[in-house]
PDB file of C-alpha atoms in Angstrom:
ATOM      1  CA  UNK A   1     -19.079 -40.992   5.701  1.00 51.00           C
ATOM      2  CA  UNK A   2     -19.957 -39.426   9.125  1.00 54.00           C
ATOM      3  CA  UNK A   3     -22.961 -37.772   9.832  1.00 58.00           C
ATOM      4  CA  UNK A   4     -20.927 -35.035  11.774  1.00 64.00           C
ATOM      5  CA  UNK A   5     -21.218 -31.074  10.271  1.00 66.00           C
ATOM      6  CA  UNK A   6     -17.262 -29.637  10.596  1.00 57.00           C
ATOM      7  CA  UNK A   7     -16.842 -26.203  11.258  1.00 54.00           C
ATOM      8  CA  UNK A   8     -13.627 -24.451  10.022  1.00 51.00           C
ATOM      9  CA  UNK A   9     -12.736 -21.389  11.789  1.00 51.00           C
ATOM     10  CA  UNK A  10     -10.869 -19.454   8.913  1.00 44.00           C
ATOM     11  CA  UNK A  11      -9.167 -16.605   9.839  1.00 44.00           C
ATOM     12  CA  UNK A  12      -7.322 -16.475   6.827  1.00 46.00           C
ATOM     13  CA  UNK A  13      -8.284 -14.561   3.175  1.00 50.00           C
ATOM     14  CA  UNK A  14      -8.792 -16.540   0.481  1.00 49.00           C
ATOM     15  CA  UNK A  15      -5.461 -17.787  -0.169  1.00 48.00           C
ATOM     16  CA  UNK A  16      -4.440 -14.866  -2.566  1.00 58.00           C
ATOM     17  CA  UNK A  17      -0.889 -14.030  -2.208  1.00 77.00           C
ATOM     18  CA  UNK A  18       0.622 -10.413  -1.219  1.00 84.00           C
ATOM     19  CA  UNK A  19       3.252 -10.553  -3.783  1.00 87.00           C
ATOM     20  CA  UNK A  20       3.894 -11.734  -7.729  1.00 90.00           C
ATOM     21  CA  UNK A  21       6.953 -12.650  -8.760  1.00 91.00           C
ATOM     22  CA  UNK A  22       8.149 -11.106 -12.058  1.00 91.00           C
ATOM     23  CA  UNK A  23      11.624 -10.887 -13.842  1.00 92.00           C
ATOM     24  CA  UNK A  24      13.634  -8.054 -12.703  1.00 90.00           C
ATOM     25  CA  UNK A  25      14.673  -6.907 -15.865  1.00 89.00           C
ATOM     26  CA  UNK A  26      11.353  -5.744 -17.069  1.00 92.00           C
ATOM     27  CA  UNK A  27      10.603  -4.059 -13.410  1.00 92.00           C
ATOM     28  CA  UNK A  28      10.557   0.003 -14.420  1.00 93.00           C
ATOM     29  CA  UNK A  29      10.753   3.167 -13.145  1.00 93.00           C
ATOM     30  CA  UNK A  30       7.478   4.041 -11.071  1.00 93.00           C
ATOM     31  CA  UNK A  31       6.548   0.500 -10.235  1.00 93.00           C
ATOM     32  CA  UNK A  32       6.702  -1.440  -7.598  1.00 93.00           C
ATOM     33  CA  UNK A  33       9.109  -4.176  -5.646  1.00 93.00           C
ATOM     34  CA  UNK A  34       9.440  -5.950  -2.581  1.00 92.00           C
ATOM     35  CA  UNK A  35      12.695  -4.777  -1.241  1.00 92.00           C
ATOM     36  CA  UNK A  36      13.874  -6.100   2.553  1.00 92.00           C
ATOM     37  CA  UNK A  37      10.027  -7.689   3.011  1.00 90.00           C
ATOM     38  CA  UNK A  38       8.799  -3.768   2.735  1.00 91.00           C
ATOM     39  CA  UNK A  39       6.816  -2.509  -0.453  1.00 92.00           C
ATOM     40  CA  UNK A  40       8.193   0.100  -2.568  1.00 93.00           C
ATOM     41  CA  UNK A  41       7.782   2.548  -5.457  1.00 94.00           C
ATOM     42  CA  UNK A  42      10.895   2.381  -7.740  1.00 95.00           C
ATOM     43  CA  UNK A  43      12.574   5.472  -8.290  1.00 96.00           C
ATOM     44  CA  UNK A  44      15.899   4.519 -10.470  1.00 95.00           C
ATOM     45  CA  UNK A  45      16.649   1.715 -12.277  1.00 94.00           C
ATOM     46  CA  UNK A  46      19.954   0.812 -13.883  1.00 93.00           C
ATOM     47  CA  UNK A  47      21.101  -2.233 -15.590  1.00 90.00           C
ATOM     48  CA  UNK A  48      25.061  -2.940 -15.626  1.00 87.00           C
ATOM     49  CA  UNK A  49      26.331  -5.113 -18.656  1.00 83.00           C
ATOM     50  CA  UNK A  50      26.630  -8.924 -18.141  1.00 78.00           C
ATOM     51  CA  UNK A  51      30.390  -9.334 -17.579  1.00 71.00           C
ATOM     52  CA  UNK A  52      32.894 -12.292 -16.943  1.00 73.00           C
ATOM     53  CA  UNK A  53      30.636 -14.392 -14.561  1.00 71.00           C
ATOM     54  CA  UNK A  54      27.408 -13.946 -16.702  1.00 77.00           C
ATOM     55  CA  UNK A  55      24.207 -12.283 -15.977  1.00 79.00           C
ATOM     56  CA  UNK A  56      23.051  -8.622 -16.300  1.00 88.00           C
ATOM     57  CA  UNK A  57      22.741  -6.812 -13.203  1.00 90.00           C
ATOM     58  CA  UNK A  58      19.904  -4.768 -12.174  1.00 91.00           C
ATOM     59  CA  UNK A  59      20.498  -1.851  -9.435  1.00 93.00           C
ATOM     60  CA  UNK A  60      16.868  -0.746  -8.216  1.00 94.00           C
ATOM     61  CA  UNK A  61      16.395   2.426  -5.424  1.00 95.00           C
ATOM     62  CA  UNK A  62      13.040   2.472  -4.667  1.00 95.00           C
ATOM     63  CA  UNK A  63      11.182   4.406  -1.639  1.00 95.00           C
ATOM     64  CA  UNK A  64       8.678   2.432   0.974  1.00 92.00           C
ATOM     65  CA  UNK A  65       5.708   3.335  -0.054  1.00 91.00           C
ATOM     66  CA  UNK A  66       4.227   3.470   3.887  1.00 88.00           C
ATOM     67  CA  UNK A  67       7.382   4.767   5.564  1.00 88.00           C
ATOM     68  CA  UNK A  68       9.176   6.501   2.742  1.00 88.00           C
ATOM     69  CA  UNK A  69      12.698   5.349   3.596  1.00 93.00           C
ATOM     70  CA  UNK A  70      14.827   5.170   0.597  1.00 96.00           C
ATOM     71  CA  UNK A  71      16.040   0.986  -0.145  1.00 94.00           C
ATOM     72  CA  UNK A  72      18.294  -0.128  -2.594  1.00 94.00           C
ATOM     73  CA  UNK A  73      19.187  -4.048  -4.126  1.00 93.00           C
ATOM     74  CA  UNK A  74      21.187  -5.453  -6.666  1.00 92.00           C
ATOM     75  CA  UNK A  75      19.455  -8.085  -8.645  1.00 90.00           C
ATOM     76  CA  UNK A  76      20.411 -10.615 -11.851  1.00 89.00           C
ATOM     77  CA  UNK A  77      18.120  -9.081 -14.757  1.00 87.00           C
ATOM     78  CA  UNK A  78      17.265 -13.061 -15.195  1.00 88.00           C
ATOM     79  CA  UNK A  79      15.717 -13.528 -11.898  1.00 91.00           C
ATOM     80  CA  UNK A  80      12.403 -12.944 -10.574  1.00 92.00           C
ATOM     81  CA  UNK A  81      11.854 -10.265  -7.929  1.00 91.00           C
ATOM     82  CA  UNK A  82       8.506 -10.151  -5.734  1.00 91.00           C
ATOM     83  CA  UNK A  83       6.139  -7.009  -6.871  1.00 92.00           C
ATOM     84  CA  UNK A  84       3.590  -6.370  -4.483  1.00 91.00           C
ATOM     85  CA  UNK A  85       0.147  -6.100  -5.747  1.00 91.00           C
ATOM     86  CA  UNK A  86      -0.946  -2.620  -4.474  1.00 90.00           C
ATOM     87  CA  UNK A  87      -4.773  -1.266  -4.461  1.00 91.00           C
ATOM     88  CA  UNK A  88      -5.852   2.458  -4.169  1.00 90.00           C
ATOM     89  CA  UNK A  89      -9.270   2.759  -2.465  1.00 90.00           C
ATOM     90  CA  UNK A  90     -11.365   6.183  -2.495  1.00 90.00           C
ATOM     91  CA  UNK A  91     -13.073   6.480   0.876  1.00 89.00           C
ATOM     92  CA  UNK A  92     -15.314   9.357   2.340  1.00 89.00           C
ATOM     93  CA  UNK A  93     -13.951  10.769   5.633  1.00 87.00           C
ATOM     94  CA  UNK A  94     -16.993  10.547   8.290  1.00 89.00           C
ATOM     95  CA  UNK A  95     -15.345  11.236  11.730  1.00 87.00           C
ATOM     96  CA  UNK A  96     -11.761  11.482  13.335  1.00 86.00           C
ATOM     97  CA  UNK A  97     -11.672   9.845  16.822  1.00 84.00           C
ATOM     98  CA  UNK A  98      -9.685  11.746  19.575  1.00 83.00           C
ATOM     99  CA  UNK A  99      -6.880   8.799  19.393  1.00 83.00           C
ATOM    100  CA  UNK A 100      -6.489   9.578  16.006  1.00 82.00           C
ATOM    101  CA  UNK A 101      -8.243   7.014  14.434  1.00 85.00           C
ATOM    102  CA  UNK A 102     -10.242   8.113  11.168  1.00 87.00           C
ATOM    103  CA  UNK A 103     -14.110   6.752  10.145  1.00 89.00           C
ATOM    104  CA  UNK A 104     -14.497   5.987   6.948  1.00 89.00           C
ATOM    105  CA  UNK A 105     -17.954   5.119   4.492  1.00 88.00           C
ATOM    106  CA  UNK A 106     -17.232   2.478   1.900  1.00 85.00           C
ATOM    107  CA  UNK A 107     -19.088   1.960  -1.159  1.00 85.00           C
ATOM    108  CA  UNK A 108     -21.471  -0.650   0.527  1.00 85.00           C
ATOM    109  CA  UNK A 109     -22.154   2.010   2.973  1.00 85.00           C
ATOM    110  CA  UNK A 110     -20.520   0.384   5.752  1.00 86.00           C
ATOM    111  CA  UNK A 111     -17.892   2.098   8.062  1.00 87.00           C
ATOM    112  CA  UNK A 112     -14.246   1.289   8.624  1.00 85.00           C
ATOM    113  CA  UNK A 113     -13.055   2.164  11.591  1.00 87.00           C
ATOM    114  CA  UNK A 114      -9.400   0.644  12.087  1.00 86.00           C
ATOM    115  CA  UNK A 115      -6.875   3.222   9.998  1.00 87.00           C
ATOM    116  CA  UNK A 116      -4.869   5.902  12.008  1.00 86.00           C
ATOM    117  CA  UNK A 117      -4.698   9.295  10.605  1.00 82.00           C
ATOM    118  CA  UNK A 118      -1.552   9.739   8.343  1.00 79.00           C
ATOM    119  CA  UNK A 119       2.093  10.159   9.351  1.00 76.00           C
ATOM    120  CA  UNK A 120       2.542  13.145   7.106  1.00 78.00           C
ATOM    121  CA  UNK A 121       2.501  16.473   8.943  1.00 80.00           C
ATOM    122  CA  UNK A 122       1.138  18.329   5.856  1.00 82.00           C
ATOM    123  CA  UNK A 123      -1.344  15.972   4.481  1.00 85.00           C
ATOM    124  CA  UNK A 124      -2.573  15.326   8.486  1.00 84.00           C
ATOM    125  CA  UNK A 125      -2.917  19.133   8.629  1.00 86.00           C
ATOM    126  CA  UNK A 126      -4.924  19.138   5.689  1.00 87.00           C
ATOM    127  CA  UNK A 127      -7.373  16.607   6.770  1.00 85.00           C
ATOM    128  CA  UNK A 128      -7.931  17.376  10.258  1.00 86.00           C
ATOM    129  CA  UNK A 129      -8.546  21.269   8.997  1.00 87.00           C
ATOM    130  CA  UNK A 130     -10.704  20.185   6.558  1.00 85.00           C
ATOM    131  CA  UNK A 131     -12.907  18.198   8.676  1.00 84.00           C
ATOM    132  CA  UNK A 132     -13.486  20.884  11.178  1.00 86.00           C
ATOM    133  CA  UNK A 133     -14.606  23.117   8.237  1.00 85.00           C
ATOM    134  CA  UNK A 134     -16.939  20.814   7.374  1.00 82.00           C
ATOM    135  CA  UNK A 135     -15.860  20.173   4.162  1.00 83.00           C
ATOM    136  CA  UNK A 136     -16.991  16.991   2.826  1.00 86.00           C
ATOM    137  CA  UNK A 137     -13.397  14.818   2.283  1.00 87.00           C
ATOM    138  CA  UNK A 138     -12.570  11.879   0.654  1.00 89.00           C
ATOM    139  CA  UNK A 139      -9.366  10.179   1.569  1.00 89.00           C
ATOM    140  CA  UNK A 140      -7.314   7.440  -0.471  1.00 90.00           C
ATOM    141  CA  UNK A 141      -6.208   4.149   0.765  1.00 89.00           C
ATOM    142  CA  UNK A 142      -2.786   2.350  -0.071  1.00 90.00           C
ATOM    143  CA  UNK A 143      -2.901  -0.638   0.766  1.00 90.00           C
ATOM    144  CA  UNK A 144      -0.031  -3.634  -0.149  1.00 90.00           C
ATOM    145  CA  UNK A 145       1.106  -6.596   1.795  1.00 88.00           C
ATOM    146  CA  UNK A 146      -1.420  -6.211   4.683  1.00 87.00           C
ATOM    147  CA  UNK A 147      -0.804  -2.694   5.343  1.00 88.00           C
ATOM    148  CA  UNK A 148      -2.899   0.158   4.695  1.00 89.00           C
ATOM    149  CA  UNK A 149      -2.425   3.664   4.837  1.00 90.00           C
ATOM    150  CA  UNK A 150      -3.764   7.414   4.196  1.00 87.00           C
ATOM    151  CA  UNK A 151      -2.011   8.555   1.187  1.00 87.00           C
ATOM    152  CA  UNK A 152      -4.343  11.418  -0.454  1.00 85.00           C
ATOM    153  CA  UNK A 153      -6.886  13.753   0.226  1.00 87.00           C
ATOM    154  CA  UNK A 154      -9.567  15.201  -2.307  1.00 83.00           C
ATOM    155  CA  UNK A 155     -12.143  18.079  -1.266  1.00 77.00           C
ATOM    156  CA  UNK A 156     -15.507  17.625  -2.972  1.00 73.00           C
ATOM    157  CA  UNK A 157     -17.338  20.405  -1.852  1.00 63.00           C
ATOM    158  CA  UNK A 158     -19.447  21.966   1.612  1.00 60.00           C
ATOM    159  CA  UNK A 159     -21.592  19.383   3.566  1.00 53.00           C
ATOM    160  CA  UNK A 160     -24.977  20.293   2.633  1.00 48.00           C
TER     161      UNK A 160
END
């Protein structure tokens, strides 16, 4: 054995994987699927009957849960389809940068500074005319397959 110390740059998470596979005929309506590499909530599901060539088919249309384009595929009920695991985060809404860029406490009490504001005209609205109230906001986080994103907003009450 050497006496050398290695050092492994890891730049990497801890290995976990973005996605689970799961069969697609027990994938319902209001959960999730990886459709064209993009995460998505499903919307309809319908199952056609197995016919001459064999296997059940499963028709999902499901909306991307970042972008909220509408996707569509046509699976075998037998096979396995890749869900994406997706976390909600509550955060409290410190600042909002001039190039839109939000600043946001985490429960350590830490700050994370690298989400945009929100694509939504309504819900960007919201926020922004919240904050210069001075109305203490806390904003939730989607976040699935390495994105993240501003999806709600929840007023709890006057800065003191």
């Amino acid at each position: 054995m050497s006496d050398e110390e290695h050092h492994f740059e890891s730049k990497a998470d801890a290995g976990a994987s973005k996605t689970y596979p799961q069969q697609a005929g027990t994938i319902r309506k209001n959960g999730y699927i990886v459709i064209k590499g993009r995460p998505c909530k499903v919307v309809e599901v319908s199952t056609s009957k197995t016919g001459k060539h064999g296997h059940a088919k499963c028709h999902f249309v499901a909306i991307d849960i970042f972008n909220g384009k509408k996707l569509e595929d046509i699976v075998p009920s037998s096979h396995n389809c890749d869900v994406p695991h997706v976390n909600r985060t509550d955060y409290q809404l410190i600042d909002i940068s001039e190039d839109g860029f939000v600043s946001l406490l985490t429960e350590n009490g830490s700050t994370k500074d690298d989400l945009k504001l929100p694509t939504d005209d309504s819900l960007l609205s919201q926020i922004k005319s919240g904050f210069e109230e001075g109305k203490d906001l806390v904003v939730s986080v989607m976040s699935a397959m390495g994105e993240e994103q501003i999806c709600a907003l929840k007023d709890i009450g006057p800065k003191n």
